[in-house]
């Protein structure tokens, strides 16, 4: 087990780090409040999904740090407002996960554009063979095939116009006019069963 003096020194160092970072966050938040009150940040149209997620994560981390600080000082946290705020933030973050999964492609596309990276190239089709004597692919080859799979690029799920074919059912190939002719149906006799 570690020396109590060493534990106390580590705890004091971590508390100093938390205090310094809290001061830094406080100054950033004060600057943000000034920008919102002066009208530099337009919030009249609402708040974006990413801003809500960012603020919720920040609130979650600050409340978690506060609860940790309370526990370090030996105070009870049961029923404390910070615990209830942690529960609320956690619930909001969990409710945001399905939305984030739906928006993942759009968010990734915007991030690639913002960073200046080009679009992800279309994946190469998986190489397959019908040769029974061919060697099975190695783990590296399988990993490469999976990386190039359609799951790697969501744009591959778009429509493929070349796969569309003309519907020629019911058309007479002998008729060059291209006019649709209704298929002739054979009459079928209906027999009624009176088993009642």
CSV table of N, CA, C and O in Angstrom, one decimal, residues 51-101:
chain,number,residue,atom,x,y,z
A,51,UNK,N,-23.9,22.0,-29.8
A,51,UNK,CA,-23.8,22.9,-28.7
A,51,UNK,C,-24.4,22.3,-27.4
A,51,UNK,O,-23.9,22.4,-26.3
A,52,UNK,N,-25.6,21.7,-27.6
A,52,UNK,CA,-26.3,21.1,-26.4
A,52,UNK,C,-25.5,20.0,-25.9
A,52,UNK,O,-25.3,19.9,-24.6
A,53,UNK,N,-24.9,19.2,-26.7
A,53,UNK,CA,-24.1,18.0,-26.3
A,53,UNK,C,-22.9,18.6,-25.5
A,53,UNK,O,-22.5,18.1,-24.5
A,54,UNK,N,-22.2,19.6,-26.1
A,54,UNK,CA,-21.0,20.1,-25.5
A,54,UNK,C,-21.3,20.7,-24.1
A,54,UNK,O,-20.6,20.5,-23.2
A,55,UNK,N,-22.4,21.5,-24.0
A,55,UNK,CA,-22.7,22.1,-22.7
A,55,UNK,C,-23.1,21.0,-21.7
A,55,UNK,O,-22.8,21.2,-20.5
A,56,UNK,N,-23.8,20.0,-22.2
A,56,UNK,CA,-24.3,19.0,-21.2
A,56,UNK,C,-23.0,18.2,-20.7
A,56,UNK,O,-23.0,17.9,-19.5
A,57,UNK,N,-22.1,17.9,-21.6
A,57,UNK,CA,-20.9,17.2,-21.2
A,57,UNK,C,-20.1,18.1,-20.2
A,57,UNK,O,-19.5,17.6,-19.2
A,58,UNK,N,-20.0,19.4,-20.5
A,58,UNK,CA,-19.3,20.3,-19.6
A,58,UNK,C,-20.0,20.3,-18.2
A,58,UNK,O,-19.3,20.3,-17.2
A,59,UNK,N,-21.3,20.4,-18.2
A,59,UNK,CA,-22.0,20.4,-16.9
A,59,UNK,C,-21.8,19.1,-16.2
A,59,UNK,O,-21.6,19.1,-15.0
A,60,UNK,N,-21.8,18.0,-16.9
A,60,UNK,CA,-21.7,16.7,-16.3
A,60,UNK,C,-20.3,16.6,-15.7
A,60,UNK,O,-20.1,16.1,-14.5
A,61,UNK,N,-19.2,17.0,-16.4
A,61,UNK,CA,-17.9,16.9,-15.8
A,61,UNK,C,-17.7,17.9,-14.6
A,61,UNK,O,-17.1,17.5,-13.7
A,62,UNK,N,-18.3,19.0,-14.7
A,62,UNK,CA,-18.1,20.0,-13.6
A,62,UNK,C,-18.8,19.4,-12.3
A,62,UNK,O,-18.3,19.5,-11.2
A,63,UNK,N,-20.0,18.9,-12.5
A,63,UNK,CA,-20.8,18.3,-11.4
A,63,UNK,C,-20.1,17.1,-10.8
A,63,UNK,O,-20.1,16.8,-9.6
A,64,UNK,N,-19.5,16.3,-11.7
A,64,UNK,CA,-18.8,15.1,-11.3
A,64,UNK,C,-17.5,15.5,-10.5
A,64,UNK,O,-17.2,14.9,-9.5
A,65,UNK,N,-16.9,16.5,-10.9
A,65,UNK,CA,-15.7,17.0,-10.2
A,65,UNK,C,-16.2,17.6,-8.8
A,65,UNK,O,-15.5,17.3,-7.8
A,66,UNK,N,-17.3,18.2,-8.8
A,66,UNK,CA,-17.8,18.8,-7.5
A,66,UNK,C,-18.2,17.6,-6.5
A,66,UNK,O,-17.8,17.7,-5.3
A,67,UNK,N,-18.8,16.6,-7.0
A,67,UNK,CA,-19.2,15.5,-6.2
A,67,UNK,C,-17.9,14.8,-5.7
A,67,UNK,O,-17.9,14.4,-4.5
A,68,UNK,N,-16.9,14.7,-6.6
A,68,UNK,CA,-15.6,14.1,-6.1
A,68,UNK,C,-15.0,14.9,-5.0
A,68,UNK,O,-14.5,14.3,-4.1
A,69,UNK,N,-15.1,16.2,-5.2
A,69,UNK,CA,-14.5,17.1,-4.2
A,69,UNK,C,-15.3,16.9,-2.8
A,69,UNK,O,-14.6,16.9,-1.8
A,70,UNK,N,-16.6,16.8,-2.9
A,70,UNK,CA,-17.3,16.6,-1.7
A,70,UNK,C,-17.0,15.3,-1.0
A,70,UNK,O,-16.8,15.2,0.2
A,71,UNK,N,-16.8,14.2,-1.8
A,71,UNK,CA,-16.4,13.0,-1.2
A,71,UNK,C,-15.0,13.0,-0.6
A,71,UNK,O,-14.7,12.3,0.4
A,72,UNK,N,-14.1,13.8,-1.3
A,72,UNK,CA,-12.7,13.9,-0.7
A,72,UNK,C,-12.7,14.6,0.6
A,72,UNK,O,-11.9,14.2,1.5
A,73,UNK,N,-13.6,15.5,0.8
A,73,UNK,CA,-13.7,16.2,2.1
A,73,UNK,C,-14.6,15.4,3.1
A,73,UNK,O,-14.8,15.9,4.2
A,74,UNK,N,-15.1,14.3,2.7
A,74,UNK,CA,-15.8,13.4,3.6
A,74,UNK,C,-17.3,13.9,3.8
A,74,UNK,O,-17.9,13.4,4.8
A,75,UNK,N,-17.8,14.7,3.0
A,75,UNK,CA,-19.2,15.2,3.1
A,75,UNK,C,-20.1,14.2,2.5
A,75,UNK,O,-19.8,13.5,1.5
A,76,UNK,N,-21.4,14.2,2.9
A,76,UNK,CA,-22.4,13.3,2.4
A,76,UNK,C,-22.9,13.9,1.1
A,76,UNK,O,-23.1,15.1,0.9
A,77,UNK,N,-23.1,13.0,0.1
A,77,UNK,CA,-23.6,13.5,-1.2
A,77,UNK,C,-25.0,13.1,-1.5
A,77,UNK,O,-25.6,13.4,-2.5
A,78,UNK,N,-25.6,12.3,-0.6
A,78,UNK,CA,-26.9,11.8,-0.8
A,78,UNK,C,-27.9,12.9,-0.8
A,78,UNK,O,-28.0,13.7,0.1
A,79,UNK,N,-28.7,13.0,-1.9
A,79,UNK,CA,-29.7,14.0,-2.1
A,79,UNK,C,-29.2,15.4,-2.4
A,79,UNK,O,-29.9,16.3,-2.5
A,80,UNK,N,-27.9,15.5,-2.7
A,80,UNK,CA,-27.3,16.8,-3.0
A,80,UNK,C,-27.7,17.2,-4.4
A,80,UNK,O,-28.0,16.4,-5.3
A,81,UNK,N,-27.8,18.5,-4.6
A,81,UNK,CA,-28.3,19.1,-5.9
A,81,UNK,C,-27.3,18.6,-7.1
A,81,UNK,O,-27.8,18.4,-8.2
A,82,UNK,N,-26.0,18.5,-6.8
A,82,UNK,CA,-25.1,18.1,-7.9
A,82,UNK,C,-25.3,16.7,-8.3
A,82,UNK,O,-25.2,16.4,-9.5
A,83,UNK,N,-25.8,15.8,-7.4
A,83,UNK,CA,-26.1,14.4,-7.8
A,83,UNK,C,-27.3,14.4,-8.7
A,83,UNK,O,-27.3,13.7,-9.7
A,84,UNK,N,-28.3,15.2,-8.4
A,84,UNK,CA,-29.5,15.3,-9.2
A,84,UNK,C,-29.2,15.9,-10.6
A,84,UNK,O,-29.7,15.4,-11.6
A,85,UNK,N,-28.3,16.8,-10.6
A,85,UNK,CA,-27.8,17.4,-11.9
A,85,UNK,C,-27.1,16.4,-12.7
A,85,UNK,O,-27.2,16.3,-13.9
A,86,UNK,N,-26.3,15.6,-12.0
A,86,UNK,CA,-25.6,14.5,-12.7
A,86,UNK,C,-26.5,13.5,-13.4
A,86,UNK,O,-26.4,13.1,-14.5
A,87,UNK,N,-27.6,13.2,-12.6
A,87,UNK,CA,-28.6,12.2,-13.2
A,87,UNK,C,-29.3,12.8,-14.4
A,87,UNK,O,-29.5,12.2,-15.4
A,88,UNK,N,-29.6,14.1,-14.3
A,88,UNK,CA,-30.3,14.8,-15.4
A,88,UNK,C,-29.4,14.9,-16.6
A,88,UNK,O,-29.8,14.6,-17.8
A,89,UNK,N,-28.1,15.2,-16.4
A,89,UNK,CA,-27.2,15.3,-17.5
A,89,UNK,C,-27.0,14.0,-18.2
A,89,UNK,O,-26.9,13.8,-19.4
A,90,UNK,N,-26.9,12.9,-17.4
A,90,UNK,CA,-26.7,11.6,-17.9
A,90,UNK,C,-27.9,11.1,-18.7
A,90,UNK,O,-27.7,10.5,-19.8
A,91,UNK,N,-29.1,11.5,-18.3
A,91,UNK,CA,-30.3,11.1,-19.0
A,91,UNK,C,-30.3,11.9,-20.3
A,91,UNK,O,-30.6,11.3,-21.4
A,92,UNK,N,-29.9,13.1,-20.3
A,92,UNK,CA,-29.9,13.9,-21.6
A,92,UNK,C,-28.9,13.3,-22.6
A,92,UNK,O,-29.2,13.1,-23.7
A,93,UNK,N,-27.7,13.0,-22.1
A,93,UNK,CA,-26.7,12.4,-22.9
A,93,UNK,C,-27.2,11.0,-23.5
A,93,UNK,O,-26.9,10.7,-24.7
A,94,UNK,N,-27.9,10.2,-22.7
A,94,UNK,CA,-28.4,8.9,-23.2
A,94,UNK,C,-29.5,9.1,-24.2
A,94,UNK,O,-29.5,8.4,-25.2
A,95,UNK,N,-30.3,10.1,-24.0
A,95,UNK,CA,-31.4,10.4,-25.0
A,95,UNK,C,-30.8,11.0,-26.3
A,95,UNK,O,-31.4,10.9,-27.4
A,96,UNK,N,-29.6,11.6,-26.2
A,96,UNK,CA,-29.0,12.1,-27.4
A,96,UNK,C,-28.3,11.1,-28.3
A,96,UNK,O,-28.1,11.4,-29.5
A,97,UNK,N,-28.0,9.9,-27.7
A,97,UNK,CA,-27.2,8.9,-28.5
A,97,UNK,C,-27.9,8.5,-29.8
A,97,UNK,O,-27.3,8.4,-30.8
A,98,UNK,N,-29.3,8.2,-29.8
A,98,UNK,CA,-29.9,7.8,-31.0
A,98,UNK,C,-29.9,8.9,-32.1
A,98,UNK,O,-29.7,8.7,-33.2
A,99,UNK,N,-30.1,10.1,-31.6
A,99,UNK,CA,-30.0,11.3,-32.5
A,99,UNK,C,-28.6,11.4,-33.1
A,99,UNK,O,-28.5,11.7,-34.3
A,100,UNK,N,-27.6,11.2,-32.3
A,100,UNK,CA,-26.3,11.4,-32.8
A,100,UNK,C,-25.9,10.3,-33.8
A,100,UNK,O,-25.2,10.5,-34.8
A,101,UNK,N,-26.4,9.1,-33.6
A,101,UNK,CA,-26.2,8.0,-34.5
A,101,UNK,C,-26.9,8.3,-35.9
A,101,UNK,O,-26.3,8.0,-36.9
